[in-house]
């Protein structure tokens, strides 16, 4: 079994406390679910997940979505993206480290909605 990395991103609609919690559960949860499904992974295949959020998102932790999905024994961490002028706003990214027999070229990176524009070269 090899260690692989899977990338993904989603753009949230807005950053408001109540709305952010809903989006973290729905959109970030959908991103994580898509990463698992498209790579035929189970939570036991996860080693760790890094979540990042653009500086304009500060109402909730993106990792809360993983906990809401029942991923409770996998190390998670959240960090802030660089504040680059002109960058896409309200984006949550993830980098999941996984155990998989798939070759690196067969890993499906997932960019949902408008975030697909971030990496047209690898978005599935």
mmCIF file of C-alpha atoms in Angstrom:
data_model
loop_
_atom_site.group_PDB
_atom_site.id
_atom_site.type_symbol
_atom_site.label_atom_id
_atom_site.label_comp_id
_atom_site.label_asym_id
_atom_site.label_seq_id
_atom_site.Cartn_x
_atom_site.Cartn_y
_atom_site.Cartn_z
ATOM 1 C CA UNK A 1 0.000 0.000 0.000
ATOM 2 C CA UNK A 2 1.427 3.380 -1.020
ATOM 3 C CA UNK A 3 0.870 6.798 0.507
ATOM 4 C CA UNK A 4 -0.783 9.151 -1.974
ATOM 5 C CA UNK A 5 -2.123 12.705 -1.817
ATOM 6 C CA UNK A 6 -5.470 13.903 -3.149
ATOM 7 C CA UNK A 7 -6.285 17.568 -3.786
ATOM 8 C CA UNK A 8 -9.635 19.260 -3.877
ATOM 9 C CA UNK A 9 -11.382 22.617 -3.543
ATOM 10 C CA UNK A 10 -14.796 24.223 -3.373
ATOM 11 C CA UNK A 11 -15.911 27.847 -3.396
ATOM 12 C CA UNK A 12 -18.416 28.853 -0.718
ATOM 13 C CA UNK A 13 -21.221 31.271 -1.453
ATOM 14 C CA UNK A 14 -20.593 33.672 1.448
ATOM 15 C CA UNK A 15 -19.055 33.904 4.914
ATOM 16 C CA UNK A 16 -21.688 34.333 7.595
ATOM 17 C CA UNK A 17 -21.768 32.400 10.878
ATOM 18 C CA UNK A 18 -25.036 30.495 10.320
ATOM 19 C CA UNK A 19 -24.585 30.179 6.593
ATOM 20 C CA UNK A 20 -20.954 29.105 6.922
ATOM 21 C CA UNK A 21 -21.880 26.218 9.209
ATOM 22 C CA UNK A 22 -24.462 25.104 6.655
ATOM 23 C CA UNK A 23 -21.963 25.409 3.798
ATOM 24 C CA UNK A 24 -19.196 23.641 5.681
ATOM 25 C CA UNK A 25 -21.536 20.733 6.249
ATOM 26 C CA UNK A 26 -22.958 20.770 2.733
ATOM 27 C CA UNK A 27 -20.274 21.993 0.342
ATOM 28 C CA UNK A 28 -17.104 20.990 2.163
ATOM 29 C CA UNK A 29 -18.775 17.739 3.169
ATOM 30 C CA UNK A 30 -19.702 17.167 -0.482
ATOM 31 C CA UNK A 31 -16.094 17.825 -1.484
ATOM 32 C CA UNK A 32 -14.737 15.299 0.997
ATOM 33 C CA UNK A 33 -17.409 12.756 0.045
ATOM 34 C CA UNK A 34 -16.554 13.208 -3.656
ATOM 35 C CA UNK A 35 -12.840 12.694 -2.926
ATOM 36 C CA UNK A 36 -13.640 9.439 -1.124
ATOM 37 C CA UNK A 37 -16.091 8.175 -3.751
ATOM 38 C CA UNK A 38 -14.082 9.071 -6.859
ATOM 39 C CA UNK A 39 -11.002 7.390 -5.422
ATOM 40 C CA UNK A 40 -12.933 4.404 -4.012
ATOM 41 C CA UNK A 41 -11.708 5.221 -0.516
ATOM 42 C CA UNK A 42 -13.073 4.488 2.929
ATOM 43 C CA UNK A 43 -12.386 6.558 6.049
ATOM 44 C CA UNK A 44 -9.889 3.859 7.143
ATOM 45 C CA UNK A 45 -7.777 4.758 4.070
ATOM 46 C CA UNK A 46 -7.293 8.339 5.310
ATOM 47 C CA UNK A 47 -4.002 9.187 6.999
ATOM 48 C CA UNK A 48 -4.577 12.921 7.515
ATOM 49 C CA UNK A 49 -6.283 15.904 5.912
ATOM 50 C CA UNK A 50 -5.102 19.495 5.619
ATOM 51 C CA UNK A 51 -7.825 22.054 5.027
ATOM 52 C CA UNK A 52 -7.086 25.616 4.015
ATOM 53 C CA UNK A 53 -9.430 28.556 3.649
ATOM 54 C CA UNK A 54 -8.939 31.893 1.964
ATOM 55 C CA UNK A 55 -8.532 34.829 4.382
ATOM 56 C CA UNK A 56 -12.111 35.978 3.763
ATOM 57 C CA UNK A 57 -13.503 32.818 5.434
ATOM 58 C CA UNK A 58 -13.415 32.983 9.197
ATOM 59 C CA UNK A 59 -16.823 31.916 10.534
ATOM 60 C CA UNK A 60 -16.109 28.174 10.949
ATOM 61 C CA UNK A 61 -13.423 25.508 10.650
ATOM 62 C CA UNK A 62 -13.522 23.544 7.374
ATOM 63 C CA UNK A 63 -12.456 20.414 9.279
ATOM 64 C CA UNK A 64 -15.840 20.497 11.029
ATOM 65 C CA UNK A 65 -17.311 18.983 7.847
ATOM 66 C CA UNK A 66 -15.153 15.865 8.229
ATOM 67 C CA UNK A 67 -16.222 15.477 11.841
ATOM 68 C CA UNK A 68 -19.875 15.837 10.789
ATOM 69 C CA UNK A 69 -19.316 12.984 8.318
ATOM 70 C CA UNK A 70 -18.086 10.790 11.178
ATOM 71 C CA UNK A 71 -14.380 11.063 10.411
ATOM 72 C CA UNK A 72 -13.299 11.361 14.030
ATOM 73 C CA UNK A 73 -10.056 9.384 14.318
ATOM 74 C CA UNK A 74 -8.130 10.978 11.438
ATOM 75 C CA UNK A 75 -5.781 13.904 12.175
ATOM 76 C CA UNK A 76 -7.173 17.106 10.648
ATOM 77 C CA UNK A 77 -5.737 20.599 10.545
ATOM 78 C CA UNK A 78 -6.941 23.932 9.212
ATOM 79 C CA UNK A 79 -4.761 26.752 7.924
ATOM 80 C CA UNK A 80 -5.184 30.016 6.078
ATOM 81 C CA UNK A 81 -4.278 30.398 2.406
ATOM 82 C CA UNK A 82 -1.981 33.189 1.293
ATOM 83 C CA UNK A 83 -3.756 36.485 0.705
ATOM 84 C CA UNK A 84 -2.954 36.874 -2.996
ATOM 85 C CA UNK A 85 -4.479 39.800 -4.856
ATOM 86 C CA UNK A 86 -6.928 38.613 -7.491
ATOM 87 C CA UNK A 87 -7.235 35.075 -6.071
ATOM 88 C CA UNK A 88 -10.630 33.382 -6.104
ATOM 89 C CA UNK A 89 -12.491 34.348 -2.911
ATOM 90 C CA UNK A 90 -14.184 32.079 -0.331
ATOM 91 C CA UNK A 91 -12.324 28.904 -1.281
ATOM 92 C CA UNK A 92 -11.774 25.884 0.938
ATOM 93 C CA UNK A 93 -9.059 23.524 -0.249
ATOM 94 C CA UNK A 94 -8.090 20.115 1.034
ATOM 95 C CA UNK A 95 -5.047 17.912 0.775
ATOM 96 C CA UNK A 96 -5.781 14.382 1.936
ATOM 97 C CA UNK A 97 -3.004 11.879 2.560
ATOM 98 C CA UNK A 98 -4.283 8.391 1.846
ATOM 99 C CA UNK A 99 -3.219 4.766 1.642
ATOM 100 C CA UNK A 100 -4.000 3.387 -1.801
ATOM 101 C CA UNK A 101 -2.856 0.812 -4.324
ATOM 102 C CA UNK A 102 -3.773 3.196 -7.159
ATOM 103 C CA UNK A 103 -0.906 4.593 -9.187
ATOM 104 C CA UNK A 104 -0.377 8.324 -8.708
ATOM 105 C CA UNK A 105 -1.700 8.950 -12.233
ATOM 106 C CA UNK A 106 -5.062 7.374 -11.313
ATOM 107 C CA UNK A 107 -5.763 9.585 -8.297
ATOM 108 C CA UNK A 108 -8.896 11.667 -8.923
ATOM 109 C CA UNK A 109 -8.503 15.251 -7.688
ATOM 110 C CA UNK A 110 -11.838 16.961 -7.079
ATOM 111 C CA UNK A 111 -12.639 20.616 -7.732
ATOM 112 C CA UNK A 112 -16.329 21.356 -7.321
ATOM 113 C CA UNK A 113 -18.363 24.184 -8.850
ATOM 114 C CA UNK A 114 -16.499 27.400 -9.623
ATOM 115 C CA UNK A 115 -13.355 25.987 -7.966
ATOM 116 C CA UNK A 116 -12.869 23.770 -11.033
ATOM 117 C CA UNK A 117 -11.308 26.860 -12.661
ATOM 118 C CA UNK A 118 -8.422 26.674 -10.171
ATOM 119 C CA UNK A 119 -6.901 23.531 -11.655
ATOM 120 C CA UNK A 120 -8.387 22.733 -15.028
ATOM 121 C CA UNK A 121 -5.370 20.502 -15.666
ATOM 122 C CA UNK A 122 -6.255 18.022 -12.869
ATOM 123 C CA UNK A 123 -9.911 18.671 -11.972
ATOM 124 C CA UNK A 124 -12.072 15.623 -12.570
#
